Each structure stands twice: as structure tokens, then as C-alpha cells.
Amino acid sequence: GDSVTQMEGPVTLSEEAFLTINCTYTATGYPSLFWYVQYPGEGLQLLLKATKADDKGSNKGFEATYRKETTSFHLEKGSVQVSDSAVYFCALSDRGSARQLTFGSGTQLTVLP
Amino acid sequence: NAGVTQTPKFQVLKTGQSMTLQCAQDMNHNSMYWYRQDPGMGLRLIYYSASEGTTDKGEVPNGYNVSRLNKREFSLRLESAAPSQTSVYFCASTYGGGLNTGELFFGEGSRLTVL
């Protein structure tokens, strides 16, 4: 079945540092890929997505590129802020009508001032 | 916009008690989902409803039942709670079908503790 493996956390960075959170996937078809973010005490919300190979999703300074050859969708940000502290989830979606999401285990990011 | 609303937000149960988690969405979405979130395990799908009138098991359905009451509402029931069901539960929805972008919209979560 489909699966998502993402970088173990927690990750602690200083403000303005460069962020990379690795994500690799296994899927039988051609899934869509997502990064969701969960701020403390809240539900998940979509951060960015990519629906086909070589697509780059971007939002709020975060970027991720759909790499079919390496089955990866790594999340990057050039300069993190304290407000980016959250849990980040990589996910994939099959193309059936139910569109179930398969999530990675999540990576806790803490940014220190 | 309310989006996805879950109740209750917190609940403590004793082993063997039953309860129902309620979820409602006001976005006219066709598909609705229940996930549980446990430390180090991400989110795991319990049940989903691709459209009104249908429900299907997800990855971890044992010990749970669901009801798609109408297009807006999707409830999750624990008939006889067990400590292993201590978790944070999230309801989510999406358009489904041909309008489906794959993006899920989540509620704020319901934290359940079973003693």
C-alpha cells in the first residue's frame, strides 16, 4: 500500500536558519503530494501541494518539488521565523474519488529567537 | 465561516463507556473522514464517507462505528471505550468526486482520554 516516510524530529533551529524536512513516499500510481502544518492546539491546514512530477508547490516562503525519480517531496524554507514553529506532515493522496490521504508521522519544528 | 466543527473538544471516559464524537461541515463537501492522531504515528484513517449514504473502513476501524447522518454531518461512535483509544480525533472533509483537489479541511480536534 501507499506510505510516507518523513524525517524524524524534533528539529530545533535558530531564527533565519535554513530548513529542510525530508519526505519520501511509496505509491502504486501517480499520487498528489501535500505538506500540511499543525500549529499548537489547532487542526491541520494545507501548506502546499503538487499534483504531478516536477511541480513545485509554494506558500508562505515554503517550497517543495515533486521528484518522481527519487520519490521525494522535501520541504524547504530559506529563513525560518519563530511563528513557523509547528508540526509538519507530509502526505499523499490517491486519485480515487474518496481521495484518502496517507500521512507521514510528522516533524516537530521549534524555531528559537 | 465555521468550516469543520467538532464536538466535544475534550472528553474523559472510563473503560467500557460509550460516546459519540460529532462533526459537521458547512462547505457542501461530499467526502468526510475521521482520523486519529497518536504521538509518532501521524494521522491514521479510521473511517471515511466518500458521499452521503456511504461509509467505508480505513486503516484502523476496530472499536469504532460511524454514521453519515446527512451531507453535513459525520459522527464517530465508540461503543465500549478502551485505553488504547486515548487519542486526538480529527474530522476532515473535502469536495470529493470530480471536484476533488485532494485538499482536506480539518476540524480543531477532539482530545479523548480513556481511563
PDB file of C-alpha atoms in Angstrom:
ATOM      1  CA  GLY A   1       0.000   0.000   0.000  1.00  0.00           C
ATOM      2  CA  ASP A   2       0.887   3.664  -0.092  1.00  0.00           C
ATOM      3  CA  SER A   3       3.204   5.026   2.561  1.00  0.00           C
ATOM      4  CA  VAL A   4       5.019   8.206   3.515  1.00  0.00           C
ATOM      5  CA  THR A   5       8.289   8.423   5.413  1.00  0.00           C
ATOM      6  CA  GLN A   6       9.425  11.717   6.772  1.00  0.00           C
ATOM      7  CA  MET A   7      12.344  12.975   8.749  1.00  0.00           C
ATOM      8  CA  GLU A   8      12.310  12.217  12.433  1.00  0.00           C
ATOM      9  CA  GLY A   9      12.072  15.157  14.756  1.00  0.00           C
ATOM     10  CA  PRO A  10      12.129  17.194  16.720  1.00  0.00           C
ATOM     11  CA  VAL A  11      14.014  19.834  14.769  1.00  0.00           C
ATOM     12  CA  THR A  12      15.246  22.943  16.547  1.00  0.00           C
ATOM     13  CA  LEU A  13      16.567  25.906  14.570  1.00  0.00           C
ATOM     14  CA  SER A  14      17.514  29.479  15.231  1.00  0.00           C
ATOM     15  CA  GLU A  15      15.523  32.234  13.577  1.00  0.00           C
ATOM     16  CA  GLU A  16      16.624  32.913   9.958  1.00  0.00           C
ATOM     17  CA  ALA A  17      18.166  29.448   9.598  1.00  0.00           C
ATOM     18  CA  PHE A  18      17.547  27.279   6.523  1.00  0.00           C
ATOM     19  CA  LEU A  19      15.008  24.499   6.912  1.00  0.00           C
ATOM     20  CA  THR A  20      14.780  21.150   5.183  1.00  0.00           C
ATOM     21  CA  ILE A  21      12.371  18.414   6.205  1.00  0.00           C
ATOM     22  CA  ASN A  22      12.804  15.256   4.153  1.00  0.00           C
ATOM     23  CA  CYS A  23       9.868  13.268   2.837  1.00  0.00           C
ATOM     24  CA  THR A  24       9.859  10.177   0.643  1.00  0.00           C
ATOM     25  CA  TYR A  25       6.888   8.162  -0.496  1.00  0.00           C
ATOM     26  CA  THR A  26       5.829   4.813  -1.864  1.00  0.00           C
ATOM     27  CA  ALA A  27       2.780   4.669  -4.096  1.00  0.00           C
ATOM     28  CA  THR A  28       1.452   2.397  -6.778  1.00  0.00           C
ATOM     29  CA  GLY A  29       0.098   5.115  -9.035  1.00  0.00           C
ATOM     30  CA  TYR A  30       0.696   8.810  -9.544  1.00  0.00           C
ATOM     31  CA  PRO A  31      -0.344  10.447  -6.316  1.00  0.00           C
ATOM     32  CA  SER A  32      -0.714  14.085  -5.424  1.00  0.00           C
ATOM     33  CA  LEU A  33       1.651  15.221  -2.666  1.00  0.00           C
ATOM     34  CA  PHE A  34       0.985  17.614   0.168  1.00  0.00           C
ATOM     35  CA  TRP A  35       2.536  19.335   3.126  1.00  0.00           C
ATOM     36  CA  TYR A  36       0.186  20.102   5.991  1.00  0.00           C
ATOM     37  CA  VAL A  37       1.041  22.181   9.051  1.00  0.00           C
ATOM     38  CA  GLN A  38      -0.418  21.900  12.536  1.00  0.00           C
ATOM     39  CA  TYR A  39       0.025  24.845  14.886  1.00  0.00           C
ATOM     40  CA  PRO A  40      -0.313  24.195  18.616  1.00  0.00           C
ATOM     41  CA  GLY A  41      -3.873  23.392  19.641  1.00  0.00           C
ATOM     42  CA  GLU A  42      -5.210  23.507  16.089  1.00  0.00           C
ATOM     43  CA  GLY A  43      -6.205  21.139  13.319  1.00  0.00           C
ATOM     44  CA  LEU A  44      -4.100  20.548  10.259  1.00  0.00           C
ATOM     45  CA  GLN A  45      -4.137  23.006   7.410  1.00  0.00           C
ATOM     46  CA  LEU A  46      -2.764  22.716   3.922  1.00  0.00           C
ATOM     47  CA  LEU A  47       0.586  24.417   3.450  1.00  0.00           C
ATOM     48  CA  LEU A  48       1.330  23.486  -0.160  1.00  0.00           C
ATOM     49  CA  LYS A  49       0.739  20.785  -2.724  1.00  0.00           C
ATOM     50  CA  ALA A  50       1.943  19.365  -6.046  1.00  0.00           C
ATOM     51  CA  THR A  51      -0.122  17.198  -8.317  1.00  0.00           C
ATOM     52  CA  LYS A  52       2.393  15.885 -10.866  1.00  0.00           C
ATOM     53  CA  ALA A  53       6.074  15.206 -11.332  1.00  0.00           C
ATOM     54  CA  ASP A  54       8.375  18.264 -11.336  1.00  0.00           C
ATOM     55  CA  ASP A  55       5.630  20.521  -9.979  1.00  0.00           C
ATOM     56  CA  LYS A  56       6.782  22.907  -7.274  1.00  0.00           C
ATOM     57  CA  GLY A  57       4.370  23.831  -4.541  1.00  0.00           C
ATOM     58  CA  SER A  58       4.992  27.033  -2.614  1.00  0.00           C
ATOM     59  CA  ASN A  59       3.339  29.073   0.114  1.00  0.00           C
ATOM     60  CA  LYS A  60       4.455  31.444   2.896  1.00  0.00           C
ATOM     61  CA  GLY A  61       8.101  31.081   1.839  1.00  0.00           C
ATOM     62  CA  PHE A  62       7.980  27.278   1.946  1.00  0.00           C
ATOM     63  CA  GLU A  63       8.682  25.212  -1.163  1.00  0.00           C
ATOM     64  CA  ALA A  64       8.638  21.554  -2.147  1.00  0.00           C
ATOM     65  CA  THR A  65       9.252  19.903  -5.522  1.00  0.00           C
ATOM     66  CA  TYR A  66       7.618  16.651  -6.627  1.00  0.00           C
ATOM     67  CA  ARG A  67      10.538  14.392  -7.626  1.00  0.00           C
ATOM     68  CA  LYS A  68       9.241  11.211  -9.198  1.00  0.00           C
ATOM     69  CA  GLU A  69      12.706   9.809  -9.884  1.00  0.00           C
ATOM     70  CA  THR A  70      13.630   9.905  -6.198  1.00  0.00           C
ATOM     71  CA  THR A  71      10.035   9.578  -4.904  1.00  0.00           C
ATOM     72  CA  SER A  72      10.614  12.607  -2.709  1.00  0.00           C
ATOM     73  CA  PHE A  73       8.861  15.825  -1.727  1.00  0.00           C
ATOM     74  CA  HIS A  74      11.229  17.630   0.637  1.00  0.00           C
ATOM     75  CA  LEU A  75      10.035  20.794   2.373  1.00  0.00           C
ATOM     76  CA  GLU A  76      12.382  23.809   2.391  1.00  0.00           C
ATOM     77  CA  LYS A  77      12.379  27.360   3.644  1.00  0.00           C
ATOM     78  CA  GLY A  78      15.251  29.759   3.301  1.00  0.00           C
ATOM     79  CA  SER A  79      14.783  31.701   6.531  1.00  0.00           C
ATOM     80  CA  VAL A  80      12.526  30.382   9.279  1.00  0.00           C
ATOM     81  CA  GLN A  81      10.704  32.526  11.815  1.00  0.00           C
ATOM     82  CA  VAL A  82       9.559  31.825  15.354  1.00  0.00           C
ATOM     83  CA  SER A  83       5.999  31.756  14.017  1.00  0.00           C
ATOM     84  CA  ASP A  84       6.903  28.723  11.862  1.00  0.00           C
ATOM     85  CA  SER A  85       7.123  26.563  14.980  1.00  0.00           C
ATOM     86  CA  ALA A  86       4.631  23.776  14.367  1.00  0.00           C
ATOM     87  CA  VAL A  87       4.314  20.134  13.369  1.00  0.00           C
ATOM     88  CA  TYR A  88       4.696  19.473   9.643  1.00  0.00           C
ATOM     89  CA  PHE A  89       3.127  16.480   7.930  1.00  0.00           C
ATOM     90  CA  CYS A  90       3.924  15.132   4.515  1.00  0.00           C
ATOM     91  CA  ALA A  91       1.033  13.320   2.841  1.00  0.00           C
ATOM     92  CA  LEU A  92      -0.015  11.713  -0.387  1.00  0.00           C
ATOM     93  CA  SER A  93      -3.406  11.286  -1.949  1.00  0.00           C
ATOM     94  CA  ASP A  94      -4.557   8.572  -4.251  1.00  0.00           C
ATOM     95  CA  ARG A  95      -6.569   9.550  -7.282  1.00  0.00           C
ATOM     96  CA  GLY A  96      -9.727   7.711  -6.402  1.00  0.00           C
ATOM     97  CA  SER A  97     -12.896   9.606  -5.759  1.00  0.00           C
ATOM     98  CA  ALA A  98     -12.563   9.217  -1.992  1.00  0.00           C
ATOM     99  CA  ARG A  99      -9.196  10.933  -2.068  1.00  0.00           C
ATOM    100  CA  GLN A 100      -7.881   9.429   1.110  1.00  0.00           C
ATOM    101  CA  LEU A 101      -4.727  10.967   2.479  1.00  0.00           C
ATOM    102  CA  THR A 102      -1.848   8.880   3.788  1.00  0.00           C
ATOM    103  CA  PHE A 103       0.241  10.837   6.273  1.00  0.00           C
ATOM    104  CA  GLY A 104       3.789  10.676   7.460  1.00  0.00           C
ATOM    105  CA  SER A 105       4.476  10.650  11.186  1.00  0.00           C
ATOM    106  CA  GLY A 106       5.014  14.401  11.429  1.00  0.00           C
ATOM    107  CA  THR A 107       8.068  16.514  12.238  1.00  0.00           C
ATOM    108  CA  GLN A 108       8.020  18.911  15.156  1.00  0.00           C
ATOM    109  CA  LEU A 109       9.820  22.175  14.317  1.00  0.00           C
ATOM    110  CA  THR A 110      10.820  24.658  17.006  1.00  0.00           C
ATOM    111  CA  VAL A 111      12.370  27.966  15.980  1.00  0.00           C
ATOM    112  CA  LEU A 112      14.220  29.888  18.675  1.00  0.00           C
ATOM    113  CA  PRO A 113      14.600  33.681  18.620  1.00  0.00           C
TER     114      PRO A 113
ATOM    115  CA  ASN B   1     -17.052  30.663   8.030  1.00  0.00           C
ATOM    116  CA  ALA B   2     -17.280  27.807  10.515  1.00  0.00           C
ATOM    117  CA  GLY B   3     -15.654  25.182   8.223  1.00  0.00           C
ATOM    118  CA  VAL B   4     -15.444  21.861  10.068  1.00  0.00           C
ATOM    119  CA  THR B   5     -16.816  21.830  13.610  1.00  0.00           C
ATOM    120  CA  GLN B   6     -16.185  19.006  16.067  1.00  0.00           C
ATOM    121  CA  THR B   7     -17.746  18.407  19.464  1.00  0.00           C
ATOM    122  CA  PRO B   8     -16.777  17.839  22.174  1.00  0.00           C
ATOM    123  CA  LYS B   9     -13.249  19.243  22.239  1.00  0.00           C
ATOM    124  CA  PHE B  10     -12.291  17.287  25.353  1.00  0.00           C
ATOM    125  CA  GLN B  11     -13.728  14.146  26.924  1.00  0.00           C
ATOM    126  CA  VAL B  12     -12.671  11.764  29.663  1.00  0.00           C
ATOM    127  CA  LEU B  13     -14.235   8.314  29.718  1.00  0.00           C
ATOM    128  CA  LYS B  14     -13.920   5.221  31.833  1.00  0.00           C
ATOM    129  CA  THR B  15     -13.167   1.899  30.204  1.00  0.00           C
ATOM    130  CA  GLY B  16     -16.335   0.397  28.801  1.00  0.00           C
ATOM    131  CA  GLN B  17     -18.272   3.650  28.485  1.00  0.00           C
ATOM    132  CA  SER B  18     -19.645   4.759  25.141  1.00  0.00           C
ATOM    133  CA  MET B  19     -19.638   8.124  23.452  1.00  0.00           C
ATOM    134  CA  THR B  20     -20.184   9.816  20.113  1.00  0.00           C
ATOM    135  CA  LEU B  21     -17.984  12.450  18.521  1.00  0.00           C
ATOM    136  CA  GLN B  22     -19.924  14.828  16.327  1.00  0.00           C
ATOM    137  CA  CYS B  23     -18.665  16.518  13.182  1.00  0.00           C
ATOM    138  CA  ALA B  24     -20.379  18.985  10.882  1.00  0.00           C
ATOM    139  CA  GLN B  25     -19.127  20.893   7.836  1.00  0.00           C
ATOM    140  CA  ASP B  26     -20.726  23.853   6.100  1.00  0.00           C
ATOM    141  CA  MET B  27     -18.708  23.772   2.863  1.00  0.00           C
ATOM    142  CA  ASN B  28     -21.061  21.490   0.910  1.00  0.00           C
ATOM    143  CA  HIS B  29     -18.362  18.828   0.763  1.00  0.00           C
ATOM    144  CA  ASN B  30     -19.227  15.340  -0.372  1.00  0.00           C
ATOM    145  CA  SER B  31     -16.492  13.371   1.407  1.00  0.00           C
ATOM    146  CA  MET B  32     -15.846  13.255   5.135  1.00  0.00           C
ATOM    147  CA  TYR B  33     -13.218  11.469   7.240  1.00  0.00           C
ATOM    148  CA  TRP B  34     -12.305  10.544  10.767  1.00  0.00           C
ATOM    149  CA  TYR B  35      -8.619  10.320  11.687  1.00  0.00           C
ATOM    150  CA  ARG B  36      -6.864   9.653  14.949  1.00  0.00           C
ATOM    151  CA  GLN B  37      -3.536  11.228  15.844  1.00  0.00           C
ATOM    152  CA  ASP B  38      -1.111   9.479  18.136  1.00  0.00           C
ATOM    153  CA  PRO B  39       2.441  10.548  19.050  1.00  0.00           C
ATOM    154  CA  GLY B  40       4.999   9.387  16.498  1.00  0.00           C
ATOM    155  CA  MET B  41       2.366   7.815  14.256  1.00  0.00           C
ATOM    156  CA  GLY B  42       0.970  10.716  12.322  1.00  0.00           C
ATOM    157  CA  LEU B  43      -2.698  10.551  11.408  1.00  0.00           C
ATOM    158  CA  ARG B  44      -4.386   7.259  10.718  1.00  0.00           C
ATOM    159  CA  LEU B  45      -7.706   6.939   8.937  1.00  0.00           C
ATOM    160  CA  ILE B  46     -10.474   5.319  10.960  1.00  0.00           C
ATOM    161  CA  TYR B  47     -13.478   5.586   8.629  1.00  0.00           C
ATOM    162  CA  TYR B  48     -14.487   7.712   5.717  1.00  0.00           C
ATOM    163  CA  SER B  49     -17.587   8.568   3.772  1.00  0.00           C
ATOM    164  CA  ALA B  50     -16.991   9.256   0.091  1.00  0.00           C
ATOM    165  CA  SER B  51     -20.507  10.602  -0.322  1.00  0.00           C
ATOM    166  CA  GLU B  52     -23.765  10.864   1.551  1.00  0.00           C
ATOM    167  CA  GLY B  53     -25.145   7.412   2.227  1.00  0.00           C
ATOM    168  CA  THR B  54     -21.822   5.552   2.044  1.00  0.00           C
ATOM    169  CA  THR B  55     -19.203   4.708   4.641  1.00  0.00           C
ATOM    170  CA  ASP B  56     -16.031   2.642   4.427  1.00  0.00           C
ATOM    171  CA  LYS B  57     -13.361   1.386   6.777  1.00  0.00           C
ATOM    172  CA  GLY B  58      -9.970   2.989   6.877  1.00  0.00           C
ATOM    173  CA  GLU B  59      -6.724   1.747   8.348  1.00  0.00           C
ATOM    174  CA  VAL B  60      -7.814   1.382  11.999  1.00  0.00           C
ATOM    175  CA  PRO B  61     -11.618   0.838  12.198  1.00  0.00           C
ATOM    176  CA  ASN B  62     -11.780  -1.683  15.046  1.00  0.00           C
ATOM    177  CA  GLY B  63     -13.737  -0.439  18.053  1.00  0.00           C
ATOM    178  CA  TYR B  64     -15.459   2.338  16.126  1.00  0.00           C
ATOM    179  CA  ASN B  65     -18.660   2.893  14.192  1.00  0.00           C
ATOM    180  CA  VAL B  66     -19.710   5.815  12.054  1.00  0.00           C
ATOM    181  CA  SER B  67     -22.876   7.369  10.743  1.00  0.00           C
ATOM    182  CA  ARG B  68     -23.189   9.763   7.825  1.00  0.00           C
ATOM    183  CA  LEU B  69     -26.333  11.426   9.077  1.00  0.00           C
ATOM    184  CA  ASN B  70     -26.694  13.751   6.087  1.00  0.00           C
ATOM    185  CA  LYS B  71     -24.370  15.611   3.759  1.00  0.00           C
ATOM    186  CA  ARG B  72     -23.191  17.925   6.549  1.00  0.00           C
ATOM    187  CA  GLU B  73     -22.743  15.554   9.471  1.00  0.00           C
ATOM    188  CA  PHE B  74     -20.498  12.543  10.123  1.00  0.00           C
ATOM    189  CA  SER B  75     -20.371  11.063  13.620  1.00  0.00           C
ATOM    190  CA  LEU B  76     -17.913   8.633  15.201  1.00  0.00           C
ATOM    191  CA  ARG B  77     -19.067   6.302  17.961  1.00  0.00           C
ATOM    192  CA  LEU B  78     -17.066   4.353  20.489  1.00  0.00           C
ATOM    193  CA  GLU B  79     -19.351   1.615  21.793  1.00  0.00           C
ATOM    194  CA  SER B  80     -17.095   0.355  24.597  1.00  0.00           C
ATOM    195  CA  ALA B  81     -14.113   2.614  25.113  1.00  0.00           C
ATOM    196  CA  ALA B  82     -10.684   1.145  25.788  1.00  0.00           C
ATOM    197  CA  PRO B  83      -7.492   2.872  26.987  1.00  0.00           C
ATOM    198  CA  SER B  84      -5.958   2.186  23.533  1.00  0.00           C
ATOM    199  CA  GLN B  85      -8.500   4.625  22.129  1.00  0.00           C
ATOM    200  CA  THR B  86      -6.969   7.518  24.053  1.00  0.00           C
ATOM    201  CA  SER B  87      -6.043   9.856  21.237  1.00  0.00           C
ATOM    202  CA  VAL B  88      -6.807  13.087  19.453  1.00  0.00           C
ATOM    203  CA  TYR B  89      -9.521  12.654  16.854  1.00  0.00           C
ATOM    204  CA  PHE B  90      -9.816  14.808  13.776  1.00  0.00           C
ATOM    205  CA  CYS B  91     -12.715  15.119  11.414  1.00  0.00           C
ATOM    206  CA  ALA B  92     -11.994  16.320   7.883  1.00  0.00           C
ATOM    207  CA  SER B  93     -13.888  16.948   4.686  1.00  0.00           C
ATOM    208  CA  THR B  94     -13.272  17.569   1.008  1.00  0.00           C
ATOM    209  CA  TYR B  95     -15.251  18.076  -2.180  1.00  0.00           C
ATOM    210  CA  GLY B  96     -14.835  14.559  -3.486  1.00  0.00           C
ATOM    211  CA  GLY B  97     -15.631  13.253  -6.944  1.00  0.00           C
ATOM    212  CA  GLY B  98     -14.662  15.261  -9.984  1.00  0.00           C
ATOM    213  CA  LEU B  99     -14.179  18.457  -7.984  1.00  0.00           C
ATOM    214  CA  ASN B 100     -11.666  16.871  -5.695  1.00  0.00           C
ATOM    215  CA  THR B 101      -8.349  18.665  -5.424  1.00  0.00           C
ATOM    216  CA  GLY B 102      -7.188  16.302  -2.711  1.00  0.00           C
ATOM    217  CA  GLU B 103      -7.062  19.047  -0.066  1.00  0.00           C
ATOM    218  CA  LEU B 104      -8.685  18.108   3.205  1.00  0.00           C
ATOM    219  CA  PHE B 105     -10.175  20.653   5.587  1.00  0.00           C
ATOM    220  CA  PHE B 106      -9.772  19.710   9.226  1.00  0.00           C
ATOM    221  CA  GLY B 107     -11.612  20.438  12.414  1.00  0.00           C
ATOM    222  CA  GLU B 108      -9.747  21.530  15.540  1.00  0.00           C
ATOM    223  CA  GLY B 109      -9.713  18.060  17.039  1.00  0.00           C
ATOM    224  CA  SER B 110     -11.287  16.232  19.963  1.00  0.00           C
ATOM    225  CA  ARG B 111      -8.985  15.032  22.735  1.00  0.00           C
ATOM    226  CA  LEU B 112     -10.279  11.802  24.263  1.00  0.00           C
ATOM    227  CA  THR B 113      -8.830  10.144  27.351  1.00  0.00           C
ATOM    228  CA  VAL B 114      -9.971   6.685  28.388  1.00  0.00           C
ATOM    229  CA  LEU B 115      -9.093   5.706  31.946  1.00  0.00           C
TER     230      LEU B 115
END
